[in-house]
mmCIF file of C-alpha atoms in Angstrom:
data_model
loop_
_atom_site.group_PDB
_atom_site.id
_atom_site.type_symbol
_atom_site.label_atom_id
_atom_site.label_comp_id
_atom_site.label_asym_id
_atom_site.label_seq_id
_atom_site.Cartn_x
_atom_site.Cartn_y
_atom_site.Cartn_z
ATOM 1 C CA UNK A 144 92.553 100.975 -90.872
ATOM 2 C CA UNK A 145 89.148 102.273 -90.114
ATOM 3 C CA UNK A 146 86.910 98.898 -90.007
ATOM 4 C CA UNK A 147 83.138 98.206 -89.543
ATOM 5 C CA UNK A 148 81.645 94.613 -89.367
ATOM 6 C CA UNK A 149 77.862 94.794 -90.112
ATOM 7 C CA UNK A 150 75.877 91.648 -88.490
ATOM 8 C CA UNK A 151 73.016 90.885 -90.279
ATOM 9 C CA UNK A 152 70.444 89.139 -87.769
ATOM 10 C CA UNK A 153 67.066 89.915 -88.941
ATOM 11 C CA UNK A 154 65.971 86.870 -90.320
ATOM 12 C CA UNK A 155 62.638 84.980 -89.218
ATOM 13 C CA UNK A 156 64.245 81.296 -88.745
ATOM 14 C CA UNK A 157 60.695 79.573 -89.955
ATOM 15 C CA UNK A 158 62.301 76.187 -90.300
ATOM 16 C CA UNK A 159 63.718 76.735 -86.679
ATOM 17 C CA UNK A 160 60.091 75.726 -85.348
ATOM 18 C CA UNK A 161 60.988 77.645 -82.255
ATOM 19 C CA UNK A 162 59.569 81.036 -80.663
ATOM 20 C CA UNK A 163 63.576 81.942 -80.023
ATOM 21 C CA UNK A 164 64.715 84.380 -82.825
ATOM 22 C CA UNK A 165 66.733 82.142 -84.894
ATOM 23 C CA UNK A 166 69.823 84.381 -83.560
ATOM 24 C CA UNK A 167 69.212 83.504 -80.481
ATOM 25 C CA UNK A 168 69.198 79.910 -80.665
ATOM 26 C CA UNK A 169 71.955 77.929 -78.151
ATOM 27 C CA UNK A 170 74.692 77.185 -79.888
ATOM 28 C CA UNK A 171 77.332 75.331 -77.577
ATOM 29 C CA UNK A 172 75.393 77.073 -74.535
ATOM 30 C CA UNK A 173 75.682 80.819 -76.004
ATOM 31 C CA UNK A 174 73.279 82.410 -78.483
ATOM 32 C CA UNK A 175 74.154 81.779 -82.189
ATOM 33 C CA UNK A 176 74.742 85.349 -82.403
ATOM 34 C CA UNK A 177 77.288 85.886 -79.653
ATOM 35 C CA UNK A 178 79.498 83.118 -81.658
ATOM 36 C CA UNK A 179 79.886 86.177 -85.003
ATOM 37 C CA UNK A 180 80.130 89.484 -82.256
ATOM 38 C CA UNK A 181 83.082 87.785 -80.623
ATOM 39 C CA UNK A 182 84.647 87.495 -83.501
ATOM 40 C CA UNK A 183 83.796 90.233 -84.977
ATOM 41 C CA UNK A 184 84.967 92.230 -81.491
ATOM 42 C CA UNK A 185 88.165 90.463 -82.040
ATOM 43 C CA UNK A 186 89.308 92.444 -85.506
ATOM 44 C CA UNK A 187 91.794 94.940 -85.378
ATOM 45 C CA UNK A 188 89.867 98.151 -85.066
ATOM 46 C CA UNK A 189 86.129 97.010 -85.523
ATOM 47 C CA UNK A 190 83.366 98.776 -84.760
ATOM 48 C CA UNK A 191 80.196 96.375 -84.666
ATOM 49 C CA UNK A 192 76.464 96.683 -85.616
ATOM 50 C CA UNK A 193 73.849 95.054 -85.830
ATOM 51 C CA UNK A 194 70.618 94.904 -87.800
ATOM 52 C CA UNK A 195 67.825 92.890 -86.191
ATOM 53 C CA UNK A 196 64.183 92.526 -87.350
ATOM 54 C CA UNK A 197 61.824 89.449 -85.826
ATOM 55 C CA UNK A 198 62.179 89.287 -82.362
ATOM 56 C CA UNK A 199 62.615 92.676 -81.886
ATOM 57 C CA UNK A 200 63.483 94.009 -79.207
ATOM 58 C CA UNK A 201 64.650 90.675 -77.868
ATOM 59 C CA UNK A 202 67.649 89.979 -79.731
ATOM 60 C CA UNK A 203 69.641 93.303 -78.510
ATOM 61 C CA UNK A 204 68.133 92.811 -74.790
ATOM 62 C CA UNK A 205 70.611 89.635 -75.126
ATOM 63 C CA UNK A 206 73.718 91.674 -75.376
ATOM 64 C CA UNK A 207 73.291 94.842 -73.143
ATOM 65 C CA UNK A 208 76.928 94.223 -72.119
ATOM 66 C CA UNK A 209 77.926 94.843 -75.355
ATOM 67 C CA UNK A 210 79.129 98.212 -77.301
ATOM 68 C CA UNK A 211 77.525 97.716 -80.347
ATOM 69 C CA UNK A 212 75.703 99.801 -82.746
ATOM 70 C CA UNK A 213 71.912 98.120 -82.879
ATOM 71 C CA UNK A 214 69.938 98.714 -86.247
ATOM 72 C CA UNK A 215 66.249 97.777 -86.121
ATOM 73 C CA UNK A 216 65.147 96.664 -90.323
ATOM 74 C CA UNK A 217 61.660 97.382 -89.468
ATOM 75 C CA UNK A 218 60.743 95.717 -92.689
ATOM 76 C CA UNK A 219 62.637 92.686 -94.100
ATOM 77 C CA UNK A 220 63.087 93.702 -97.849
ATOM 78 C CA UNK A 221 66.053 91.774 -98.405
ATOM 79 C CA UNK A 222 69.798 92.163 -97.581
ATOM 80 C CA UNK A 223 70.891 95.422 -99.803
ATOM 81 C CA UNK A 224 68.194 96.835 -97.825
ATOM 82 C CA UNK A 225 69.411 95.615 -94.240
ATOM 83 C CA UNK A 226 73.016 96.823 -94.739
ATOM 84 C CA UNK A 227 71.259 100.098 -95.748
ATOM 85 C CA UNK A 228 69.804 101.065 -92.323
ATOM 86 C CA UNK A 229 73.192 100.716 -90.689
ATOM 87 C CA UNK A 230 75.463 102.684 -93.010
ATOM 88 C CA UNK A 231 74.304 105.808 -91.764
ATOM 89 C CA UNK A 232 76.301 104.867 -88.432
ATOM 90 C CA UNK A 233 79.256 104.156 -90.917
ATOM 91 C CA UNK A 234 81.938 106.843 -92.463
ATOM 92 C CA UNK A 235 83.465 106.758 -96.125
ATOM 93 C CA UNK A 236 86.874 106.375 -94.943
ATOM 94 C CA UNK A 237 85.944 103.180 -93.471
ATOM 95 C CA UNK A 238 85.896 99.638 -94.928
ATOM 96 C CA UNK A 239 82.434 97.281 -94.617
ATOM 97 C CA UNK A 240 82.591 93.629 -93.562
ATOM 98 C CA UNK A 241 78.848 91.566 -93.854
ATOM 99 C CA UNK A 242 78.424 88.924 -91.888
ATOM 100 C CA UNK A 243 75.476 87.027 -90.946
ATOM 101 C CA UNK A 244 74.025 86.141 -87.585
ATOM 102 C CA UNK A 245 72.983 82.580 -88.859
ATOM 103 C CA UNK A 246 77.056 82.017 -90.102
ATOM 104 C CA UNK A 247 78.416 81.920 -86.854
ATOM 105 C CA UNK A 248 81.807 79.336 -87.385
ATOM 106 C CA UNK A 249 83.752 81.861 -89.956
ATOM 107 C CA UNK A 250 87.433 82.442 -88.778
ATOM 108 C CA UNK A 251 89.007 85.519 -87.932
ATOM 109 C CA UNK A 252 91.926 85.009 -90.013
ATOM 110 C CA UNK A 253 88.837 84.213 -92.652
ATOM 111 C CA UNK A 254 87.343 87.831 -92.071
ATOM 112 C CA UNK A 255 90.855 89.413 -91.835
ATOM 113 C CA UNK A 256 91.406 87.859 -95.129
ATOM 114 C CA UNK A 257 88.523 89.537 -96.352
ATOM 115 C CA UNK A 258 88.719 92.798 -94.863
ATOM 116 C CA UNK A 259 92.194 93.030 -96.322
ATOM 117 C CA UNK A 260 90.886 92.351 -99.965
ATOM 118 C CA UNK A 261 88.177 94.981 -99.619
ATOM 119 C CA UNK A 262 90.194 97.777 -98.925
ATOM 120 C CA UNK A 263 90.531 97.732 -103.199
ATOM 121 C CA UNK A 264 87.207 97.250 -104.164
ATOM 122 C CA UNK A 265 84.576 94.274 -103.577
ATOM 123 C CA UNK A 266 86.029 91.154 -102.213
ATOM 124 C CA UNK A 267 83.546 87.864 -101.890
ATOM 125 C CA UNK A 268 84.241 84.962 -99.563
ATOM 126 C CA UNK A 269 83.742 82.347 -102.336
ATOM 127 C CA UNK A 270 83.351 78.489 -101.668
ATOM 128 C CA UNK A 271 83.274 75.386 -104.027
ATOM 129 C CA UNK A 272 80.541 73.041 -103.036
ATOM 130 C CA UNK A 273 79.795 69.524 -104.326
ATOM 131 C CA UNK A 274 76.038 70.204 -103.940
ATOM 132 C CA UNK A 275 75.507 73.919 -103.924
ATOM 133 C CA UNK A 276 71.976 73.418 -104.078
ATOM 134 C CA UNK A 277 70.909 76.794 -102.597
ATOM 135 C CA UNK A 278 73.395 79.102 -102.957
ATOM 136 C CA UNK A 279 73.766 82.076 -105.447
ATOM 137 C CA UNK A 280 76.246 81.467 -107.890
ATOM 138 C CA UNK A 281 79.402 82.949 -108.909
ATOM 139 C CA UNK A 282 79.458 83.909 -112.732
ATOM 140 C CA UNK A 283 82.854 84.649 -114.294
ATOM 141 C CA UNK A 284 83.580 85.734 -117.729
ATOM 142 C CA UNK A 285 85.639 84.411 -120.339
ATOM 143 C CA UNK A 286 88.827 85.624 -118.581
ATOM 144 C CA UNK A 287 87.611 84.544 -115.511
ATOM 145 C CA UNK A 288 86.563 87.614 -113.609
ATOM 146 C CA UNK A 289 83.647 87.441 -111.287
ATOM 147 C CA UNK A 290 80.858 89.038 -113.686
ATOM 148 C CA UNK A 291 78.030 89.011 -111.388
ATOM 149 C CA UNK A 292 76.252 86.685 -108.608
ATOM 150 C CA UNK A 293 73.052 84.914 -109.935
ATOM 151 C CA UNK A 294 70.722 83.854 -106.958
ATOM 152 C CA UNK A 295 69.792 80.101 -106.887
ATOM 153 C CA UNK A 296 65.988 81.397 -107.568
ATOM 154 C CA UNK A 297 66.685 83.454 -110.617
ATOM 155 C CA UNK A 298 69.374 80.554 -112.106
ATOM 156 C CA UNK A 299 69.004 79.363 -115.442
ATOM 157 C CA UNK A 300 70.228 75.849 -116.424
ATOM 158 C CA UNK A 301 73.979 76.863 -116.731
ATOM 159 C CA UNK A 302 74.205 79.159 -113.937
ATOM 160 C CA UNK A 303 72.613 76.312 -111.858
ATOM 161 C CA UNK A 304 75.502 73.690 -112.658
ATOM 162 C CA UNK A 305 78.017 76.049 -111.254
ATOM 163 C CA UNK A 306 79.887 74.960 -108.090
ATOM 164 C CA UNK A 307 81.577 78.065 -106.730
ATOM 165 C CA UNK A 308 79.405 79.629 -104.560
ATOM 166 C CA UNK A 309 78.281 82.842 -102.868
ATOM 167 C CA UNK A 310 78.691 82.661 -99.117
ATOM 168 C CA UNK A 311 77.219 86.380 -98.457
ATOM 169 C CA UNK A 312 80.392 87.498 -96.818
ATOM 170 C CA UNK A 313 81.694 90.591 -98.250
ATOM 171 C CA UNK A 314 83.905 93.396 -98.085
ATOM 172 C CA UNK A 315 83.897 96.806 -99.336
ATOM 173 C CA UNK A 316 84.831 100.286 -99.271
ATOM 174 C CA UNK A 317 82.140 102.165 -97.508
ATOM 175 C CA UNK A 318 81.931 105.293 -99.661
ATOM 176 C CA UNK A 319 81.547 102.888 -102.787
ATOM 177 C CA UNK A 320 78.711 100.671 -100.862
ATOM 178 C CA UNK A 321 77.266 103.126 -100.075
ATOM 179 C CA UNK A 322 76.470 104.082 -103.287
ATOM 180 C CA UNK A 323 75.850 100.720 -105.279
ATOM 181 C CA UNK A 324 73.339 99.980 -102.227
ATOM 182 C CA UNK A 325 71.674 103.534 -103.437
ATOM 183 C CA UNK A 326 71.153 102.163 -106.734
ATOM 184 C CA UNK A 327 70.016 98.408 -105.859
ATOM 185 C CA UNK A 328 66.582 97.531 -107.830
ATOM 186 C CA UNK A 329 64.114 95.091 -106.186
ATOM 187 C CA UNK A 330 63.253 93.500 -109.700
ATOM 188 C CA UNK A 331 63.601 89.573 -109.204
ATOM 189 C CA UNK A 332 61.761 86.554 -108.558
ATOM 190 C CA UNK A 333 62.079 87.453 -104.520
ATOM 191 C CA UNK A 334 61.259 91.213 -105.016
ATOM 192 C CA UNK A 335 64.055 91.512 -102.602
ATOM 193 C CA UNK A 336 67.247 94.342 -102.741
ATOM 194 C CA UNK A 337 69.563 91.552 -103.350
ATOM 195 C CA UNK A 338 73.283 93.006 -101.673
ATOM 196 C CA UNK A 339 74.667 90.576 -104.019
ATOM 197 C CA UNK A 340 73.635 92.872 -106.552
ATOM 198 C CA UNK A 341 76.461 95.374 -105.627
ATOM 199 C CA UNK A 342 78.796 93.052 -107.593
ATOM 200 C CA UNK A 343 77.037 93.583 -111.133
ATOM 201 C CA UNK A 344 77.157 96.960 -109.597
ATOM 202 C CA UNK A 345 81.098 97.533 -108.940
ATOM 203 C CA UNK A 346 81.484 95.597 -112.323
ATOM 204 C CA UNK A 347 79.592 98.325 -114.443
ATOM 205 C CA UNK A 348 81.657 100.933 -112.422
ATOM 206 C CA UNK A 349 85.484 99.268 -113.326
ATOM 207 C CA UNK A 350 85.982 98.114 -109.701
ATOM 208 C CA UNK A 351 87.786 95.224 -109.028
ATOM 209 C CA UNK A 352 85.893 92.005 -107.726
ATOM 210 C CA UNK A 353 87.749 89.550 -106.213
ATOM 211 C CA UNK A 354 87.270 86.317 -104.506
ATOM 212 C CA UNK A 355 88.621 84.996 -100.885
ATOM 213 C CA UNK A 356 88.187 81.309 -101.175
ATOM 214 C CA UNK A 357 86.635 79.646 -97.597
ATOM 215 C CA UNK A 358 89.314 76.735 -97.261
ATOM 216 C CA UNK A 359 87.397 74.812 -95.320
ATOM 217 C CA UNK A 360 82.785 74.279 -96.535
ATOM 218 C CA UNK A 361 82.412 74.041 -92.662
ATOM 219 C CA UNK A 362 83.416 77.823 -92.022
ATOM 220 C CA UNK A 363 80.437 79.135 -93.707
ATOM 221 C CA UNK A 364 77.664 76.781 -92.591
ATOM 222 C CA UNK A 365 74.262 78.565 -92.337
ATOM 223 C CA UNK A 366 72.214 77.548 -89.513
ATOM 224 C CA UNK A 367 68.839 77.174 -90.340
ATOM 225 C CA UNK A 368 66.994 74.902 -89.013
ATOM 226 C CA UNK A 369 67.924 71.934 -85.717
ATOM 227 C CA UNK A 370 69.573 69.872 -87.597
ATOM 228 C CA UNK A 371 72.255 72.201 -89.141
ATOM 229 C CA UNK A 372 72.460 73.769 -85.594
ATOM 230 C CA UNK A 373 73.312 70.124 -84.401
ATOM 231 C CA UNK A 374 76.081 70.320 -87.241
ATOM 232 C CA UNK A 375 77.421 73.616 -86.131
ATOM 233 C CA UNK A 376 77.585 72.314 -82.537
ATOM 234 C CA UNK A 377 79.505 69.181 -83.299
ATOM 235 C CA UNK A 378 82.304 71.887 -84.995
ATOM 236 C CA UNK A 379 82.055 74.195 -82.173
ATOM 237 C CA UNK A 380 83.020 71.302 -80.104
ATOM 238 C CA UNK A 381 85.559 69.424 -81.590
ATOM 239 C CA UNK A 382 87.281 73.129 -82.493
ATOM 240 C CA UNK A 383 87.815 73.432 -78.712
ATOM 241 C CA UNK A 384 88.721 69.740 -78.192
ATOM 242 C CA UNK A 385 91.112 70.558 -81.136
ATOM 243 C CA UNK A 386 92.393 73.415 -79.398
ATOM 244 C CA UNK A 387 92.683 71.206 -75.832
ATOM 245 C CA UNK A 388 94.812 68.887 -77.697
ATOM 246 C CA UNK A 389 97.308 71.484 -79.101
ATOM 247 C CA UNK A 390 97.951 72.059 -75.344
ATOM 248 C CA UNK A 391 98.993 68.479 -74.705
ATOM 249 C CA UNK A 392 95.510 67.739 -73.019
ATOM 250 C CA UNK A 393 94.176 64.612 -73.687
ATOM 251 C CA UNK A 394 90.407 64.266 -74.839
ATOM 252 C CA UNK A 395 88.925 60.639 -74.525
#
């Protein structure tokens, strides 16, 4: 199967309070970044790009070691858009995985998960959160079929006490993303091409949505400022103490 993982790393990182490129920021003495392209580099048959913005030039000049397919988003008009300047370096027979450059403790058996489910239509890592104060959230119909993805700054009062949330990890065929991301509209309170608008999208078209729940809320973290980098370093860590462990080592 013909896979291609699409990093998006673009992002500012205001709340960072750094000069790094959010990307870029240490994360258990690597860049942030290099945490997503090793896993990514790790799927069966990936090929790997990348769409940076701030920082420019910067953020690839990190990984020159690397074979992966760099995408400059010369202007950062939301996500749809992002994905858009790397799917010219992407075939129709192929299927998409997003991931995110600031998401950098999802699982490979996670993203095999979700590669899998995407070879039928769109599949959405999905997560329940106690607080999902900032996350778009996942609308289902009567019947219980995702209907659509409602950002947290275009919620209304219902949408809002939802729980099941939109991580931003997604899978797709590439012929069909290709085309919802063709007919993406920029008309919400961000004035951003939403990629979560693709589901509404597939929806209208009869394709199959489905969701791949995150077991675990710590999986799909987003790093965003020092303190949720501290977070993500206290996983990284005890992951690899974890792992130690497993091998009979003892950690004090």
């Amino acid at each position: 199967m013909s896979v291609d993982v699409v990093i998006l790393a673009a992002g500012q990182g205001t709340r960072m309070r750094s000069r790094l490129p959010k990307v870029l920021q240490p994360l258990a003495g690597r860049p942030m970044l290099a945490h997503v392209m090793d896993m990514a580099a790790g799927l069966d048959g990936a090929r790997l790009h990348v769409v940076y913005g701030h920082g420019g030039a910067t953020v690839p000049a990190a990984f020159s070691d690397m074979g992966v397919n760099w995408v400059e988003q010369a202007e950062q008009l939301g996500t749809g858009h992002a994905v858009e300047q790397a799917m010219p370096g992407i075939e129709d027979g192929s299927t998409v995985l997003v991931l995110y450059g600031d998401v950098p403790l999802v699982k490979a058996k996670t993203a095999a998960s979700l590669i899998a489910a995407g070879t039928r239509g769109v599949a959405l890592l999905t997560v329940r959160m106690s607080d999902p104060a900032g996350y778009g959230r996942i609308v289902r119909d009567g019947e219980g079929r995702i209907a659509r993805i409602v950002e947290q700054k275009d919620a209304g009062p219902e949408e809002l006490a939802i729980d099941e949330v939109n991580t931003g990890l997604l899978a797709a065929p590439a012929a069909s993303l290709r085309n919802w991301i063709s007919r993406l509209e920029n008309s919400n309170a961000q004035g951003e091409f939403y990629l979560t608008d693709v589901v509404g999208l597939a929806v209208d078209d009869g394709v199959p949505v489905t969701a791949v729940q995150a077991r675990d809320p710590e999986e799909v973290l987003g790093v965003n400022d020092k303190i949720q980098l501290a977070e993500a370093e206290a996983v990284v860590r005890r992951r690899r103490a974890e792992a130690l462990m497993r091998q009979g080592a003892t950690v004090a």
